[in-house]
Coordinates of C-alpha atoms in Angstrom, one line a residue:
M1 CA 27.5 -15.1 -4.9
N2 CA 23.8 -16.0 -5.0
S3 CA 22.6 -15.8 -8.2
N4 CA 18.8 -15.1 -6.1
V5 CA 20.5 -11.5 -5.0
N6 CA 21.4 -8.6 -8.0
T7 CA 25.2 -7.0 -7.3
V8 CA 23.8 -4.3 -5.9
Q9 CA 21.9 -6.3 -3.2
A10 CA 24.6 -7.9 -2.2
L11 CA 26.0 -4.3 -1.4
T12 CA 23.2 -3.2 0.5
C13 CA 22.7 -6.4 2.4
V14 CA 26.8 -6.0 3.7
H15 CA 26.4 -2.5 3.9
I16 CA 23.6 -2.8 6.8
V17 CA 25.7 -5.5 8.4
C18 CA 28.4 -3.0 9.1
R19 CA 27.2 -0.6 9.4
N20 CA 28.5 0.3 12.9
G21 CA 32.0 0.0 11.6
P22 CA 34.7 -3.4 11.3
E23 CA 33.9 -3.8 15.0
M24 CA 30.9 -5.9 13.3
L25 CA 33.5 -8.8 11.7
R26 CA 35.4 -9.3 14.9
F27 CA 32.9 -11.7 15.3
P28 CA 33.8 -14.9 13.8
H29 CA 30.0 -15.5 12.9
V30 CA 29.6 -13.1 11.4
V31 CA 32.2 -13.4 8.7
K32 CA 31.3 -16.5 8.2
S33 CA 28.3 -15.9 7.0
L34 CA 29.5 -13.1 4.7
H35 CA 32.0 -15.2 2.9
E36 CA 28.9 -17.9 2.4
F37 CA 26.4 -15.2 1.1
L38 CA 29.0 -14.0 -1.5
N39 CA 30.7 -16.7 -2.2
W40 CA 34.1 -15.0 -1.9
G41 CA 36.4 -18.3 -2.3
N42 CA 36.1 -19.1 -5.5
K43 CA 37.7 -15.8 -6.4
I44 CA 40.6 -15.9 -4.5
F45 CA 43.6 -17.3 -4.6
L46 CA 44.5 -19.8 -0.9
Y47 CA 48.5 -17.8 -0.4
K48 CA 46.4 -14.5 -0.6
A49 CA 43.7 -16.0 1.9
C50 CA 46.9 -16.7 3.8
K51 CA 48.7 -13.2 3.0
V52 CA 45.4 -11.3 4.8
N53 CA 45.3 -14.0 7.6
F54 CA 41.6 -14.7 6.8
Q55 CA 41.2 -18.5 8.7
H56 CA 38.2 -18.6 7.9
L57 CA 38.2 -18.4 4.1
V58 CA 42.2 -20.6 4.0
E59 CA 39.2 -23.5 5.3
L60 CA 36.9 -22.9 2.6
K61 CA 39.4 -22.8 0.5
L62 CA 41.7 -26.5 1.5
A63 CA 37.8 -27.8 2.1
V64 CA 37.2 -27.2 -1.8
Y65 CA 40.7 -28.5 -2.5
S66 CA 39.7 -31.7 -1.1
Q67 CA 36.0 -32.3 -2.9
E68 CA 37.9 -31.5 -5.9
C69 CA 38.7 -34.7 -8.9
T70 CA 41.8 -36.4 -9.3
D71 CA 42.6 -34.9 -12.0
S72 CA 42.8 -30.8 -11.5
R73 CA 45.2 -29.0 -12.3
I74 CA 44.9 -29.0 -7.9
F75 CA 46.7 -32.0 -7.7
D76 CA 49.7 -31.4 -10.3
P77 CA 52.8 -32.2 -7.9
H78 CA 54.5 -28.7 -8.3
F79 CA 51.7 -26.8 -8.2
R80 CA 51.2 -28.0 -4.9
Q81 CA 54.7 -27.1 -3.9
W82 CA 54.0 -24.1 -4.9
Q83 CA 50.7 -22.9 -3.5
F84 CA 51.8 -24.5 -0.3
T85 CA 55.4 -22.4 0.2
K86 CA 53.8 -19.2 -1.3
S87 CA 50.5 -20.0 1.3
L88 CA 53.9 -21.0 4.3
L89 CA 55.0 -18.0 3.6
N90 CA 52.5 -15.2 4.3
S91 CA 50.9 -17.8 7.0
M92 CA 54.2 -17.1 8.7
K93 CA 54.7 -13.8 8.5
C94 CA 51.1 -13.5 9.8
G95 CA 52.4 -15.0 12.9
N96 CA 50.0 -17.3 12.8
L97 CA 49.8 -20.7 13.4
E98 CA 46.8 -22.2 13.6
L99 CA 47.3 -21.4 9.4
V100 CA 50.1 -23.4 9.7
K101 CA 48.9 -26.5 10.8
M102 CA 46.1 -26.5 8.7
L103 CA 47.8 -26.2 6.1
S104 CA 50.4 -28.8 7.2
N105 CA 47.7 -31.3 7.7
H106 CA 46.5 -30.4 4.4
F107 CA 49.9 -30.8 1.8
L108 CA 51.0 -34.2 3.3
G109 CA 53.1 -34.4 0.2
C110 CA 55.0 -31.2 0.4
D111 CA 57.9 -30.5 1.4
V112 CA 59.1 -27.0 4.0
V113 CA 61.4 -26.5 1.9
E114 CA 64.6 -24.5 3.5
H115 CA 64.0 -20.4 2.1
V116 CA 60.4 -21.0 4.7
L117 CA 62.9 -21.9 8.0
H118 CA 65.2 -18.9 6.5
K119 CA 62.4 -16.8 6.8
A120 CA 60.1 -17.8 10.6
A121 CA 64.4 -17.1 11.8
D122 CA 64.4 -14.0 9.7
L123 CA 61.4 -12.5 11.3
G124 CA 61.6 -14.2 15.0
R125 CA 58.6 -16.6 14.7
S126 CA 60.5 -18.6 17.0
E127 CA 57.3 -21.1 17.3
I128 CA 56.6 -21.2 13.9
F129 CA 59.8 -22.9 13.1
K130 CA 59.8 -25.3 16.3
W131 CA 56.3 -27.2 14.9
L132 CA 57.2 -27.5 11.5
Y133 CA 60.8 -29.1 12.5
L134 CA 59.7 -30.9 15.1
N135 CA 55.9 -31.7 12.5
R136 CA 56.8 -31.9 9.2
P137 CA 59.1 -35.1 8.0
N138 CA 62.7 -34.1 6.5
V139 CA 63.9 -30.6 7.7
T140 CA 67.3 -31.0 8.7
L141 CA 69.0 -28.2 10.7
D142 CA 72.3 -25.8 9.8
Y143 CA 74.3 -23.1 11.5
E144 CA 72.6 -20.6 8.4
M145 CA 69.7 -21.0 10.1
M146 CA 71.3 -19.7 13.7
S147 CA 72.7 -17.2 10.7
H148 CA 69.6 -15.5 10.1
A149 CA 67.6 -16.2 14.2
L150 CA 70.5 -13.5 15.1
L151 CA 69.6 -11.7 12.5
G152 CA 66.8 -11.5 13.0
N153 CA 66.6 -10.9 16.9
D154 CA 65.6 -14.3 18.0
L155 CA 68.3 -14.9 20.8
E156 CA 66.0 -18.6 22.3
L157 CA 65.3 -19.6 18.7
A158 CA 69.6 -19.1 18.8
K159 CA 70.1 -21.1 21.7
W160 CA 66.9 -23.6 20.6
L161 CA 69.2 -24.1 17.2
K162 CA 72.9 -24.1 19.3
E163 CA 71.8 -26.7 21.1
R164 CA 70.8 -29.1 17.6
V165 CA 73.5 -27.7 15.2
Q166 CA 76.8 -28.8 14.7
I167 CA 79.3 -26.1 16.4
D168 CA 82.7 -27.5 14.8
T169 CA 81.3 -27.1 11.8
I170 CA 81.1 -22.7 12.3
T171 CA 83.7 -21.0 11.6
L172 CA 85.7 -18.5 13.4
H173 CA 84.8 -15.6 11.6
M174 CA 80.7 -16.8 11.7
K175 CA 81.2 -17.0 14.8
S176 CA 82.2 -13.3 15.0
T177 CA 80.2 -11.9 13.0
W178 CA 77.2 -13.6 14.6
V179 CA 78.5 -11.7 18.3
S180 CA 79.0 -8.5 15.7
V181 CA 75.0 -8.9 15.5
G182 CA 74.5 -8.9 18.7
A183 CA 76.4 -5.6 19.4
R184 CA 74.4 -3.9 16.9
Y185 CA 71.1 -4.7 18.4
G186 CA 72.3 -4.2 22.1
N187 CA 72.2 -7.5 23.1
L188 CA 75.0 -9.0 25.6
D189 CA 73.6 -11.8 25.9
M190 CA 73.8 -12.7 22.2
V191 CA 77.2 -10.7 21.9
N192 CA 78.2 -13.5 24.9
L193 CA 76.5 -16.5 23.2
F194 CA 80.5 -18.1 22.0
E195 CA 83.8 -17.6 24.0
N196 CA 87.4 -17.0 22.6
L197 CA 86.7 -14.7 20.2
D198 CA 88.6 -11.8 18.3
L199 CA 85.5 -9.2 19.5
R200 CA 86.8 -7.1 16.6
I201 CA 84.1 -6.4 14.7
A202 CA 81.9 -6.4 17.7
V203 CA 83.3 -3.8 19.4
A204 CA 82.9 -1.5 15.6
D205 CA 79.4 -3.3 14.9
A206 CA 78.7 -1.1 18.4
V207 CA 80.7 2.2 18.0
K208 CA 78.1 2.2 14.7
H209 CA 75.5 1.4 15.9
G210 CA 75.8 3.5 18.9
Q211 CA 75.2 0.7 21.7
L212 CA 77.4 2.4 24.2
R213 CA 76.6 -0.2 27.4
V214 CA 77.6 -3.8 24.8
L215 CA 81.2 -1.6 23.5
Q216 CA 82.0 -1.5 27.5
W217 CA 81.9 -4.4 28.0
L218 CA 83.3 -5.3 25.0
L219 CA 86.3 -2.8 25.7
P220 CA 88.0 -4.7 28.2
Q221 CA 88.2 -8.1 26.2
N222 CA 90.2 -6.7 24.1
D223 CA 94.0 -5.6 22.9
T224 CA 93.2 -1.6 23.3
E225 CA 97.0 -0.7 22.8
S226 CA 97.4 -2.3 19.6
R227 CA 98.6 -0.6 17.3
D228 CA 96.3 -1.6 14.5
F229 CA 93.2 -0.7 17.0
C230 CA 91.0 2.3 16.4
F231 CA 87.6 3.3 16.3
D232 CA 86.6 5.2 13.6
L233 CA 83.8 7.6 14.1
D234 CA 82.3 8.1 11.0
E235 CA 78.9 6.8 11.3
A236 CA 78.2 7.0 15.1
C237 CA 78.3 11.4 14.2
K238 CA 76.6 10.2 11.4
N239 CA 74.4 8.2 13.3
D240 CA 73.8 11.1 16.1
H241 CA 75.7 8.4 18.8
L242 CA 77.2 11.8 20.6
E243 CA 77.8 10.4 23.8
L244 CA 79.5 6.9 22.8
V245 CA 81.8 9.4 19.9
E246 CA 82.3 11.8 23.6
W247 CA 82.6 8.5 25.6
L248 CA 85.5 7.0 23.5
I249 CA 87.0 11.1 22.8
Q250 CA 87.7 10.7 26.6
H251 CA 88.9 7.4 27.6
Y252 CA 90.4 6.9 23.6
Q253 CA 91.4 10.0 22.5
K254 CA 94.4 9.4 20.8
K255 CA 92.3 5.9 18.7
C256 CA 89.4 8.0 17.5
C257 CA 89.7 8.5 14.2
I258 CA 87.5 9.7 11.3
T259 CA 87.3 10.2 7.6
H260 CA 84.1 12.3 6.9
A261 CA 82.1 12.5 10.1
D262 CA 83.4 16.5 10.2
K263 CA 82.6 17.3 6.4
Y264 CA 78.5 15.5 7.0
A265 CA 78.5 17.4 9.8
A266 CA 79.4 20.5 8.7
R267 CA 77.7 20.1 5.2
H268 CA 74.5 19.5 7.6
G269 CA 74.6 22.3 10.5
R270 CA 75.7 19.7 12.8
L271 CA 78.2 22.3 14.7
D272 CA 77.9 20.8 18.0
I273 CA 80.4 18.1 15.9
V274 CA 81.9 20.0 14.4
R275 CA 83.3 21.5 17.6
L276 CA 83.2 18.0 19.9
L277 CA 85.6 16.7 16.6
H278 CA 88.2 19.5 15.9
T279 CA 88.6 20.6 19.5
N280 CA 89.2 17.5 20.5
N281 CA 91.8 17.2 17.3
V282 CA 90.2 13.3 16.2
I283 CA 92.8 12.0 13.6
G284 CA 91.3 12.8 10.4
C285 CA 90.1 16.0 10.9
S286 CA 90.0 18.5 7.5
R287 CA 90.4 21.6 7.1
R288 CA 88.3 21.3 3.5
A289 CA 85.6 20.9 6.4
I290 CA 85.2 24.7 6.0
R291 CA 84.5 24.1 2.4
F292 CA 81.2 22.5 2.9
A293 CA 79.7 24.3 5.9
A294 CA 80.1 27.2 3.3
S295 CA 79.0 25.6 -0.1
E296 CA 75.5 24.9 2.4
G297 CA 75.9 28.3 3.7
H298 CA 76.6 27.8 7.8
L299 CA 77.8 30.9 8.5
D300 CA 78.1 29.8 12.4
I301 CA 79.8 26.8 11.7
V302 CA 82.1 28.4 9.2
K303 CA 82.7 31.0 11.6
W304 CA 83.5 28.7 14.3
L305 CA 86.9 27.1 12.2
Q306 CA 88.4 29.9 11.4
S307 CA 89.0 31.0 15.0
C308 CA 89.7 27.6 15.3
T309 CA 93.3 27.6 16.7
H310 CA 94.7 23.9 16.7
R311 CA 95.6 24.2 12.8
K312 CA 94.5 26.7 10.6
F313 CA 92.3 27.9 7.7
S314 CA 93.1 29.0 4.9
I315 CA 93.4 29.6 1.0
L316 CA 90.4 26.4 0.7
H317 CA 88.2 28.0 -2.3
A318 CA 85.3 28.5 0.5
I319 CA 83.9 31.4 -1.2
D320 CA 83.3 29.0 -4.1
G321 CA 80.9 26.5 -2.8
A322 CA 79.3 30.3 -0.8
A323 CA 79.0 32.0 -4.1
A324 CA 78.2 28.9 -6.4
N325 CA 74.6 28.4 -3.8
G326 CA 73.6 31.8 -3.7
H327 CA 75.2 32.1 0.3
L328 CA 75.4 36.0 -0.4
D329 CA 76.3 36.4 3.3
V330 CA 78.8 33.8 3.9
V331 CA 80.7 35.1 1.0
K332 CA 80.6 38.6 2.3
W333 CA 82.9 37.5 5.9
L334 CA 84.9 35.1 4.5
H335 CA 85.7 38.4 1.7
E336 CA 86.2 40.8 5.2
N337 CA 88.1 38.3 7.5
T338 CA 89.8 35.9 6.3
D339 CA 92.6 35.7 3.4
D340 CA 90.6 33.4 1.3
W341 CA 90.4 34.1 -2.3
C342 CA 88.3 32.2 -4.6
G343 CA 88.2 32.0 -8.9
T344 CA 87.2 32.6 -12.0
A345 CA 84.6 29.7 -10.1
A346 CA 82.9 31.1 -7.5
M347 CA 80.8 33.7 -10.2
D348 CA 80.3 31.0 -12.8
G349 CA 78.6 29.0 -10.0
A350 CA 76.8 31.8 -8.6
A351 CA 75.7 32.9 -12.6
R352 CA 74.7 29.4 -13.3
N353 CA 72.5 28.7 -10.8
G354 CA 70.5 31.7 -10.9
H355 CA 72.2 34.0 -8.6
L356 CA 71.9 37.6 -9.9
E357 CA 72.8 39.5 -5.9
T358 CA 76.4 37.2 -5.7
V359 CA 77.3 38.4 -9.3
Q360 CA 77.1 41.5 -9.1
W361 CA 78.6 42.0 -5.0
L362 CA 81.0 39.5 -6.8
H363 CA 81.8 42.1 -9.4
E364 CA 81.9 44.7 -7.3
H365 CA 84.2 43.2 -4.5
R366 CA 86.4 40.4 -6.3
P367 CA 89.1 41.2 -8.7
E368 CA 89.1 37.3 -10.2
G369 CA 86.0 38.0 -13.0
C370 CA 84.7 35.3 -14.9
T371 CA 84.7 33.1 -17.9
S372 CA 82.5 32.5 -20.6
N373 CA 80.9 29.9 -19.1
A374 CA 79.3 32.1 -17.1
M375 CA 77.2 33.8 -19.7
D376 CA 76.6 30.1 -21.5
Q377 CA 75.1 28.4 -19.0
A378 CA 73.4 31.5 -17.2
A379 CA 71.9 31.5 -21.1
S380 CA 71.2 27.9 -21.0
K381 CA 68.9 28.4 -17.8
G382 CA 67.0 31.4 -19.4
N383 CA 68.8 33.5 -16.4
L384 CA 68.4 36.7 -18.5
E385 CA 69.1 39.7 -16.0
I386 CA 72.3 37.7 -15.6
V387 CA 73.3 37.6 -19.6
Q388 CA 71.9 40.8 -19.6
F389 CA 74.4 42.4 -16.9
L390 CA 77.4 40.0 -17.5
R391 CA 77.5 40.2 -21.5
P392 CA 79.0 44.0 -22.2
R393 CA 81.0 43.5 -19.1
V394 CA 82.3 40.0 -20.7
V395 CA 82.7 41.7 -24.5
L396 CA 85.0 44.5 -22.1
F397 CA 87.3 42.2 -20.6
V398 CA 86.9 40.2 -24.1
R399 CA 88.7 43.6 -25.4
W400 CA 90.9 43.6 -22.6
I401 CA 92.4 40.1 -23.2
M402 CA 93.1 41.2 -26.9
L403 CA 95.4 44.8 -26.1
H404 CA 97.2 43.4 -24.0
G405 CA 97.8 40.8 -26.1
V406 CA 97.0 38.0 -22.8
D407 CA 98.4 34.5 -23.7
T408 CA 94.9 32.2 -22.8
S409 CA 96.1 28.8 -23.6
K410 CA 97.0 27.7 -19.8
W411 CA 93.4 28.8 -18.8

């Protein structure tokens, strides 16, 4: 900062210049004047100036570096390489080719490390990538860079690299993996980048990410009739790609399967997904789905599953989870409309979680009772009302056991 101006005066000047808002900073001459007035350049590292895309400040920093004596720390080769790499990465993240050119012209003796090129491909900075390759020495290309370009969904850069990389060094598995990336992004051109591949990985990724258009293009090229070919719908259901799920069930029902999709949907209240899977009897649909719905209080799903004609839902301890989470309406409905039975876990869980009304209802209408854990855990959590309700009943229960000589060792 100018030695003749104190901090308050300097800030007042900046305030006056910027009183009309950030629009003033769009004028390069205003920014340049402010920098020269405040002399911020000495307080900010070069890589930080690149990170905030402050081109004028980068110019100032590089000009200062050029005037330093040769025994200065900034001329240490390791420090120069570190500063060049870090600044280059930050400039690339901003997508500023001009900054990259400025840095390249200043750090002539430094290398463009492989990580920088990978990052450029990841970010889809094809213009910067190509400029570095064409204008910096010792920059070599390999198939890993192509992999990064595809993962960055930059098909144009991937094609450019394909023309310059030795294709025969790329394994079939690697090519299949790249095609699956195209399926994930819904990019048919990327899927078509290579020929004569096993496309099962790509099919799985298209299903997982809901890319129906890509899937419809891929399936005629796969042997969908083979015994080991199936469509795992778990992730598609979880990610709410219902149009794709419905299409697959309609056209390939016997090849569709799930592991936990119906249980996940039941837990999260998605009756539409539960109905879709169970109505079509998709392989993997489980009777246990009703337990997940009951535990989370989704009575509509509980009712629908119980009425589902293609499989019987009974004796699944659905009441246990519903009671533990205080869903008394579900507990009552299951009690009145099903043959489901529960264990002592129902009242134990309700007591543990502070659901007094549920505890009272279970005591009044169910014969299973509870264990000493109910009162212990209610007490440990400060649920005094539940302790007061349970204490006389637990004492009577213990007396009854002692009176009748019941063997509790196997409980």
